[in-house]
Coordinates of C-alpha atoms in Angstrom, one line a residue:
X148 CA 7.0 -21.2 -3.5
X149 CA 7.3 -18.3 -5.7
X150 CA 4.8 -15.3 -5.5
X151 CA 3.2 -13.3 -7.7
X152 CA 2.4 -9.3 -7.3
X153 CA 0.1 -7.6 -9.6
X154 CA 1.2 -4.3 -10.0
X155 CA -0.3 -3.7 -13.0
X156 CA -3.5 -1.0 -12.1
X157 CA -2.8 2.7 -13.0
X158 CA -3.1 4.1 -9.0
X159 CA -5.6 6.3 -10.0
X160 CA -7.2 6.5 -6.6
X161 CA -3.9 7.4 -5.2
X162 CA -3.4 10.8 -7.4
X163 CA -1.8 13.1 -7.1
X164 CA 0.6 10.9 -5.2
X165 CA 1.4 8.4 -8.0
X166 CA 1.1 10.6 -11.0
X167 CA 5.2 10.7 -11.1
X168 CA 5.7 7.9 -8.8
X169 CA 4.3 4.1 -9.7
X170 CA 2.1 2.3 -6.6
X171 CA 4.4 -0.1 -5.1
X172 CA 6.6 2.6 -4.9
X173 CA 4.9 5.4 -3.0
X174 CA 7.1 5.5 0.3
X175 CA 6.0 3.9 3.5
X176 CA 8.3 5.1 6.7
X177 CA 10.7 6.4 4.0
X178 CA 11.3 2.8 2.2
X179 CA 9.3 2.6 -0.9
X180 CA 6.1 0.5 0.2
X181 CA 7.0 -2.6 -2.3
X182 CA 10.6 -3.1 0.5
X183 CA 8.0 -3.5 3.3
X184 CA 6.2 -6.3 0.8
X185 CA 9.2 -8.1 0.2
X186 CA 10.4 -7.7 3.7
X187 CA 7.4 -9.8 4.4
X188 CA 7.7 -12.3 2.0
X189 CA 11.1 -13.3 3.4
X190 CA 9.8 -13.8 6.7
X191 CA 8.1 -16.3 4.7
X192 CA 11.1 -18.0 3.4
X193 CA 9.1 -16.9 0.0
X194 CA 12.5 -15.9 -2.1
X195 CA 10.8 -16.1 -5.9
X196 CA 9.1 -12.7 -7.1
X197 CA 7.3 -12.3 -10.4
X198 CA 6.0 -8.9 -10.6
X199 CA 3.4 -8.6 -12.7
X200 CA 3.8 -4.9 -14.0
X201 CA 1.3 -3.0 -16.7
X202 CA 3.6 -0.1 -18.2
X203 CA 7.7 0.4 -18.0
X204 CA 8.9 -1.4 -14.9
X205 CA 11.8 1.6 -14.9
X206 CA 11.6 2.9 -12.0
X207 CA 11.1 0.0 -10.3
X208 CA 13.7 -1.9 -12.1
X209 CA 16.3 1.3 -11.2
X210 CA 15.7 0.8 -7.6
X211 CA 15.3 -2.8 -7.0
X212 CA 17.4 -4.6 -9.9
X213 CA 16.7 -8.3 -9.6
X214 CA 16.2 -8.0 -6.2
X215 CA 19.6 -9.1 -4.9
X216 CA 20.6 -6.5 -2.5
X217 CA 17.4 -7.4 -0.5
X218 CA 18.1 -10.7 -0.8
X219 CA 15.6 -12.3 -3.2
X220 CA 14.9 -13.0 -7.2
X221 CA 12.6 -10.4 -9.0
X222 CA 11.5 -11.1 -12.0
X223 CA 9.4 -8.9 -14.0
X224 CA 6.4 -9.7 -16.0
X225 CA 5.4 -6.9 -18.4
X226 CA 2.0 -6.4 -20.0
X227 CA 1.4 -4.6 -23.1
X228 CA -2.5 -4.3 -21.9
X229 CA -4.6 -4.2 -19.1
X230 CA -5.0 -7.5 -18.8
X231 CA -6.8 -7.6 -15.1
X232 CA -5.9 -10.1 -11.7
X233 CA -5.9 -13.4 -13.3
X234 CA -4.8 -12.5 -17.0
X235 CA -1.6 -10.8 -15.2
X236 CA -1.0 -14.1 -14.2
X237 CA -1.6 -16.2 -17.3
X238 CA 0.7 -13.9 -18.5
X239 CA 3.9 -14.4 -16.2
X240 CA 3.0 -18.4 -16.5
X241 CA 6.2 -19.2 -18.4
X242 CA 7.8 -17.7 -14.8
X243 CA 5.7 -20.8 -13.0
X244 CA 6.8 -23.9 -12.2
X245 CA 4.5 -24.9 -9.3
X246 CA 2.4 -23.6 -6.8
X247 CA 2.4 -19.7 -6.2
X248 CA 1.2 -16.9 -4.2
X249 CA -0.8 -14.3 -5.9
X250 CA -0.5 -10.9 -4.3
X251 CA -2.6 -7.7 -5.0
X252 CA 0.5 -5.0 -5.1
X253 CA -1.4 -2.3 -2.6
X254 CA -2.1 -4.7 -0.3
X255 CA -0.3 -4.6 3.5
X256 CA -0.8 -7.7 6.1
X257 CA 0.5 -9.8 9.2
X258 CA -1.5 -12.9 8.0
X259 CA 0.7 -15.7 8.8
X260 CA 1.2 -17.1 5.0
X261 CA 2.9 -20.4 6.6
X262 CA -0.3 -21.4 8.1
X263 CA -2.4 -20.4 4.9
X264 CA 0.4 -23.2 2.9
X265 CA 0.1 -25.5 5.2
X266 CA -3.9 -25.2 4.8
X267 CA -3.9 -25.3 1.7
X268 CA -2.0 -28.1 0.9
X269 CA -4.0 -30.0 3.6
X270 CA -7.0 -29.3 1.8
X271 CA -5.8 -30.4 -1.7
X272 CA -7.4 -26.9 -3.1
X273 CA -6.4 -25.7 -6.3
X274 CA -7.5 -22.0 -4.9
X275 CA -7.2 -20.9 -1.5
X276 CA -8.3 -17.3 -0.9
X277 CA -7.6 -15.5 2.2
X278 CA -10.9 -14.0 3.9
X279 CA -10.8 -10.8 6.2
X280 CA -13.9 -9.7 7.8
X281 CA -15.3 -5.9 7.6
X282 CA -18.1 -3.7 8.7
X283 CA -20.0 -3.1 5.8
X284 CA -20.0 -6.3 3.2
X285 CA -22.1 -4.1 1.1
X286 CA -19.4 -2.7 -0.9
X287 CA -17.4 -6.1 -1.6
X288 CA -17.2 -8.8 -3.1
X289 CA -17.8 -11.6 -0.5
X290 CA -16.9 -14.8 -0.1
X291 CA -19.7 -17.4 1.3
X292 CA -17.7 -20.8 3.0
X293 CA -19.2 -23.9 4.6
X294 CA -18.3 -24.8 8.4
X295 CA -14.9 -26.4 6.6
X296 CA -13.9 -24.1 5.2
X297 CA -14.7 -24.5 1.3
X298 CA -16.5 -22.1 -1.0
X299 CA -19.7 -22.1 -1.9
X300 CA -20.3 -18.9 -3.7
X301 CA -19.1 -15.2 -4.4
X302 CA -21.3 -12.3 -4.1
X303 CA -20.4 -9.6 -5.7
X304 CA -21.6 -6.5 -3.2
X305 CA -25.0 -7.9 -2.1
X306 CA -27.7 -5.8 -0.6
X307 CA -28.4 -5.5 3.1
X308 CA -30.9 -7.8 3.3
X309 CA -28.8 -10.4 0.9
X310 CA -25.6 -9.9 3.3
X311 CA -24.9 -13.6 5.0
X312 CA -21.0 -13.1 5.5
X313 CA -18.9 -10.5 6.0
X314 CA -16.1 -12.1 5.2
X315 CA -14.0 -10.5 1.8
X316 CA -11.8 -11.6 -0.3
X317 CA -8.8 -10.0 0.5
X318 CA -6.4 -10.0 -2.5
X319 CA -4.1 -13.0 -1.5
X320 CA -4.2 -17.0 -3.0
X321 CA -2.2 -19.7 -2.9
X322 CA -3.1 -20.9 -6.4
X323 CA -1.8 -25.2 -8.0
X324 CA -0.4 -24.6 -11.4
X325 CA -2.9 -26.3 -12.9
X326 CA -5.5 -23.5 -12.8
X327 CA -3.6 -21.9 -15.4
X328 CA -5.5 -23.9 -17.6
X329 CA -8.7 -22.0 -16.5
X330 CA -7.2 -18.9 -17.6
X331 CA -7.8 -17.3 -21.0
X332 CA -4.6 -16.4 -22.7
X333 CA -3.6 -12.8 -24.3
X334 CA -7.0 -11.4 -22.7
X335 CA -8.7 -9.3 -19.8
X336 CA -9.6 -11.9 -17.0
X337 CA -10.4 -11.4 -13.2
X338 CA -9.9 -14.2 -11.1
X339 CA -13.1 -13.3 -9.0
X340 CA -15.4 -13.3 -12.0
X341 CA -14.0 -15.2 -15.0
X342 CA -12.4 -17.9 -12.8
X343 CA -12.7 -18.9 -9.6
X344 CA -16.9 -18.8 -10.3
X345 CA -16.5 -21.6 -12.8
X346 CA -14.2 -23.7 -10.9
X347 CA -17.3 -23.7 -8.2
X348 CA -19.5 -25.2 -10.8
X349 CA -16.7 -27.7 -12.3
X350 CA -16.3 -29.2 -8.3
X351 CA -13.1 -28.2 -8.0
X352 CA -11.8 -27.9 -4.5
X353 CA -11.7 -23.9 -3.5
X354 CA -11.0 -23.2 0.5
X355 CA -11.0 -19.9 2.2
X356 CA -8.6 -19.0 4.9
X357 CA -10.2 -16.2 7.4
X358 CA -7.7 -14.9 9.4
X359 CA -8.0 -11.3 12.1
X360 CA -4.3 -10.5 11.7
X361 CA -3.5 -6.6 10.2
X362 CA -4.9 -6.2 6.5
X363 CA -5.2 -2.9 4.8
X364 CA -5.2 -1.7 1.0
X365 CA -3.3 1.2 0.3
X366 CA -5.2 2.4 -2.6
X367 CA -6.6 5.3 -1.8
X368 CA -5.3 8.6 0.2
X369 CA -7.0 8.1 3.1
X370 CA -6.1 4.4 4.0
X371 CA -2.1 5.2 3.0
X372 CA -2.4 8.1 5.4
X373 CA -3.7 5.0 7.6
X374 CA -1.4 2.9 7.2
X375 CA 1.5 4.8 8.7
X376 CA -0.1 6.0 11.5
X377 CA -0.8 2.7 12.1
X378 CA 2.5 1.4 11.4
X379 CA 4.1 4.4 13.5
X380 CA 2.5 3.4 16.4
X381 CA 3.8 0.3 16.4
X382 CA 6.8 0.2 18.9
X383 CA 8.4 -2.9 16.7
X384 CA 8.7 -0.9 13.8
X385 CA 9.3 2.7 15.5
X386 CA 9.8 2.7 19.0
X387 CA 14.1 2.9 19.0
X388 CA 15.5 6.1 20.2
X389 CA 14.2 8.7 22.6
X390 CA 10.1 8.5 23.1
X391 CA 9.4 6.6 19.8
X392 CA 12.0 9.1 17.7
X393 CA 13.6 7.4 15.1
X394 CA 16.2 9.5 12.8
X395 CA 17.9 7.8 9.9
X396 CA 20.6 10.0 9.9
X397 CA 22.3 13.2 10.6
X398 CA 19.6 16.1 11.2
X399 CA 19.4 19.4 12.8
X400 CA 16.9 19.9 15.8
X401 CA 16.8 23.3 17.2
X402 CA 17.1 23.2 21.2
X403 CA 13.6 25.1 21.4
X404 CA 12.1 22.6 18.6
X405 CA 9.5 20.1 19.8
X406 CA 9.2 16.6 19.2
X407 CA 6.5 14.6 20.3
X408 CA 6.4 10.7 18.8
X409 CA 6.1 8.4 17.1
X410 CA 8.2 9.9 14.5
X411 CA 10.8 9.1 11.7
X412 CA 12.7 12.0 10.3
X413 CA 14.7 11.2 7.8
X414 CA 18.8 12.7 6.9
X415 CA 19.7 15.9 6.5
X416 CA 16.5 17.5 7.6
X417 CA 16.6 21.5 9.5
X418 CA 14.0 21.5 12.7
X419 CA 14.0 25.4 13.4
X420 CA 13.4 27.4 16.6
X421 CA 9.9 27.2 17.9
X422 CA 8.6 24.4 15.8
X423 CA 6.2 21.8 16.7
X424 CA 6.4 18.1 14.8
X425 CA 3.8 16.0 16.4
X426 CA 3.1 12.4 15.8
X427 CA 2.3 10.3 14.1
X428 CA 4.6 12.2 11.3
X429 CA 7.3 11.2 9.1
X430 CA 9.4 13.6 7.6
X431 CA 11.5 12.5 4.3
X432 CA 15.0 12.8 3.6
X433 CA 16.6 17.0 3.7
X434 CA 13.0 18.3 4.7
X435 CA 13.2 21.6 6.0
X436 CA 10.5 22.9 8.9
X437 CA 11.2 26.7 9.5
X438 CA 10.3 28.7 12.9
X439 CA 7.2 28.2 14.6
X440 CA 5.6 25.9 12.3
X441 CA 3.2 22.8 13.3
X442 CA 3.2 19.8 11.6
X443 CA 1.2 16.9 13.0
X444 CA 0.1 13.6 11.5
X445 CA 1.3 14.3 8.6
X446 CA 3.6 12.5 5.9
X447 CA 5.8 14.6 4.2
X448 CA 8.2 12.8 1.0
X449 CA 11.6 14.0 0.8
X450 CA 13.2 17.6 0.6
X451 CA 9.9 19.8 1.5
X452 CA 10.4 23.0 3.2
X453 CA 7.7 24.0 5.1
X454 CA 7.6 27.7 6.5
X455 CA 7.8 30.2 9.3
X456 CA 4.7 29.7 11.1
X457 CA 3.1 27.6 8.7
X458 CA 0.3 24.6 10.4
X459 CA 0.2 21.5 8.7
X460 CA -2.3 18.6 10.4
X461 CA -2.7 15.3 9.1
X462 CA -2.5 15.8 5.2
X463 CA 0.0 14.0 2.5
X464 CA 2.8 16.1 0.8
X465 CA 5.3 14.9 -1.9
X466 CA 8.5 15.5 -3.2
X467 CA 9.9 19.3 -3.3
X468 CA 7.1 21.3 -2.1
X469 CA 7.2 24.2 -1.0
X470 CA 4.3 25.4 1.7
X471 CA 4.6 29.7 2.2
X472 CA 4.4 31.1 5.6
X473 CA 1.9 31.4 7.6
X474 CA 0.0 28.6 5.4
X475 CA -2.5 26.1 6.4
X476 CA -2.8 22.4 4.6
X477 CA -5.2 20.5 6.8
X478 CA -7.1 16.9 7.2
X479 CA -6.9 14.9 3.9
X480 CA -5.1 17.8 1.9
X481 CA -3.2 16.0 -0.5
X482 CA -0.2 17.9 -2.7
X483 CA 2.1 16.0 -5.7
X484 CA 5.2 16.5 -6.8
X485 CA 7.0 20.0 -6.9
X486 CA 3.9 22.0 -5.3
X487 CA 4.7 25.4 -4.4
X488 CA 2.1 27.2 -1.9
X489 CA 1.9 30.4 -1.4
X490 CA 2.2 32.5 2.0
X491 CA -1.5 32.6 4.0
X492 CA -3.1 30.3 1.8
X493 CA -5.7 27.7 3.5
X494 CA -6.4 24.1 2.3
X495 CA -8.3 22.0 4.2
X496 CA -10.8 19.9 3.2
X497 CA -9.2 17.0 1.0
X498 CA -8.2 19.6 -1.7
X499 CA -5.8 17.8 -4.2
X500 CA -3.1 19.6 -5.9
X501 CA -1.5 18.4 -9.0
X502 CA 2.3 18.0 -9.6
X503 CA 4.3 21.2 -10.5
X504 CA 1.0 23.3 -9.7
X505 CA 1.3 26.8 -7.9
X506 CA -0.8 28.1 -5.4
X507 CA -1.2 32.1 -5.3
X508 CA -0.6 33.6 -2.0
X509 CA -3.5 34.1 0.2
X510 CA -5.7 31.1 -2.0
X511 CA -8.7 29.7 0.5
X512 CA -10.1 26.2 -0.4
X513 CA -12.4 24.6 2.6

């Protein structure tokens, strides 16, 4: 079975992150998050990619090729509009051959895909969706099943008093080739509104597939910060090396340096006297953290430097920033590309600051 990944959207919530760096790949534990995807899919004995790409698949394409060297076929779908969930895949039909997995590209999960296939083939759908439950339905579109298992309706973010699931969709099918034809061709189209909807009233078989395993969609600041934490604390993934420490590489740890886990510091990276790096944290490739500063929960991307004294506490910094000494960057700061702060300024607060952008010494922003 071959899968689909949209990777189309413009990441917009994810600025100042992705304003140089496209979605899928915005790194998670140093891999660029689209590796963890595929990673997945192969555990799947899914080989077949099609992604489904709105704007220059270059960066993507320089990194991953056709996919060889991780051991599957990427193919790459480009779009010359937004063309939205289900026109992306109208438009990467000629790619198709049979039934396919549609992925939304910010999406990361446990759900056991096997069992969805088998369920869905069991069923004779021509849509399966998968269903996670939330707190608050409100803001969703929800998905309303009978005690098998098939769809009844969609609700597109019903009112409190309206709310009789709280079950979502949660940006995964297993779709039959044949709803291609449902599909408008060369247009904007979302599977949640312009098809699936209609295939209700035609009688055509749709099942949902609830599952509890790990589901999270990177899309915004907060739940990629999340994500790692989450992922960091997971001794599978982290826990090899001295109290959940994993380096990737040659790096330099001053004797008087702390390291509390779970951590992944990448190569080539300078841990000065006195310094505190407190986990969950990832440090990037040749990241510097000079004496006596405190980093904790915090993802920094490759070749920061971070200075004397300097506090940093669960915030997101990109590639080749410079923080000044004696600087704070606290809870939900977020800083792009090539940022340069300078010494005994404060950010706390969720303050975003764009690629390339300067900060004058002593600058305050709570």
């Amino acid at each position: 079975m071959k899968a689909v990944i949209l990777v189309g959207g413009e990441a917009t919530r994810l600025r100042p992150l992705t304003c140089n760096t496209q979605k899928i790949m915005v790194p998670v534990l140093n891999r660029p998050f689209f590796e963890h995807l595929v990673g997945y899919l192969k555990r799947h004995n899914i080989m077949d990619i099609v992604l489904a790409v709105g704007k220059s698949p270059v960066q993507i394409q320089d990194y991953f090729g056709d996919g060889s060297k991780l051991g599957v076929r990427i193919t790459y779908s480009i779009e010359n509009f937004a063309m939205g969930t289900a026109g992306a895949v109208k438009n990467a039909a000629r790619f198709l051959d049979g039934a396919f997995i549609v992925f939304n590209g910010d999406i990361f999960t446990d759900i056991d895909l096997s069992k969805m296939m088998q369920l869905h083939h069991k069923n004779k759908a021509i849509a399966s969706l998968a269903l996670t439950p939330v707190d608050d339905p409100t803001i969703y579109g929800v998905v309303e099943t009978d005690s098998q298992g098939r769809v009844k309706r969609f609700i597109e973010k019903p009112s409190r008093d309206k709310v009789t699931t709280n079950m979502i969709n949660a940006g995964i099918y297993i779709l039959e080739l044949d709803i291609l034809n449902y599909i408008a061709p060369n247009a904007f189209s979302m599977f949640e509104r312009d098809v699936f909807p209609p295939l209700l009233e035609k009688g055509q078989a749709i099942y949902g597939y609830p599952f509890q395993d790990y589901w999270i969609d990177i899309g915004t600041p907060d739940k990629y910060l999340r994500l790692q934490h989450d992922l960091l604390r997971r001794p599978d993934l982290v826990g090899v090396g001295n109290k959940g420490i994993k380096f990737e590489g040659k790096s330099f740890v001053h004797s008087s340096a702390q390291i509390e886990g779970p951590a992944v510091i990448g190569e080539g990276c300078f841990i000065d006297r006195n310094s505190i790096v407190k986990g969950p944290v990832v440090l990037g490739a040749r990241c510097r953290v000079e004496e006596g500063a405190v980093i904790e929960g915090v993802i920094l991307w490759s070749d920061c430097q971070i200075g004397q004294g300097a506090k940093l506490r669960n915030c997101l910094v990109a590639s080749h920033c410079y923080i000044g000494e004696e600087c704070e960057i606290l809870d939900g700061c977020i800083l792009g590309d090539d940022v340069r702060i300078g010494e005994g300024s404060k950010l706390s607060n969720g303050t975003k600051i764009w690629p390339g952008k300067t900060i004058e010494p002593g600058t305050i922003s709570f």
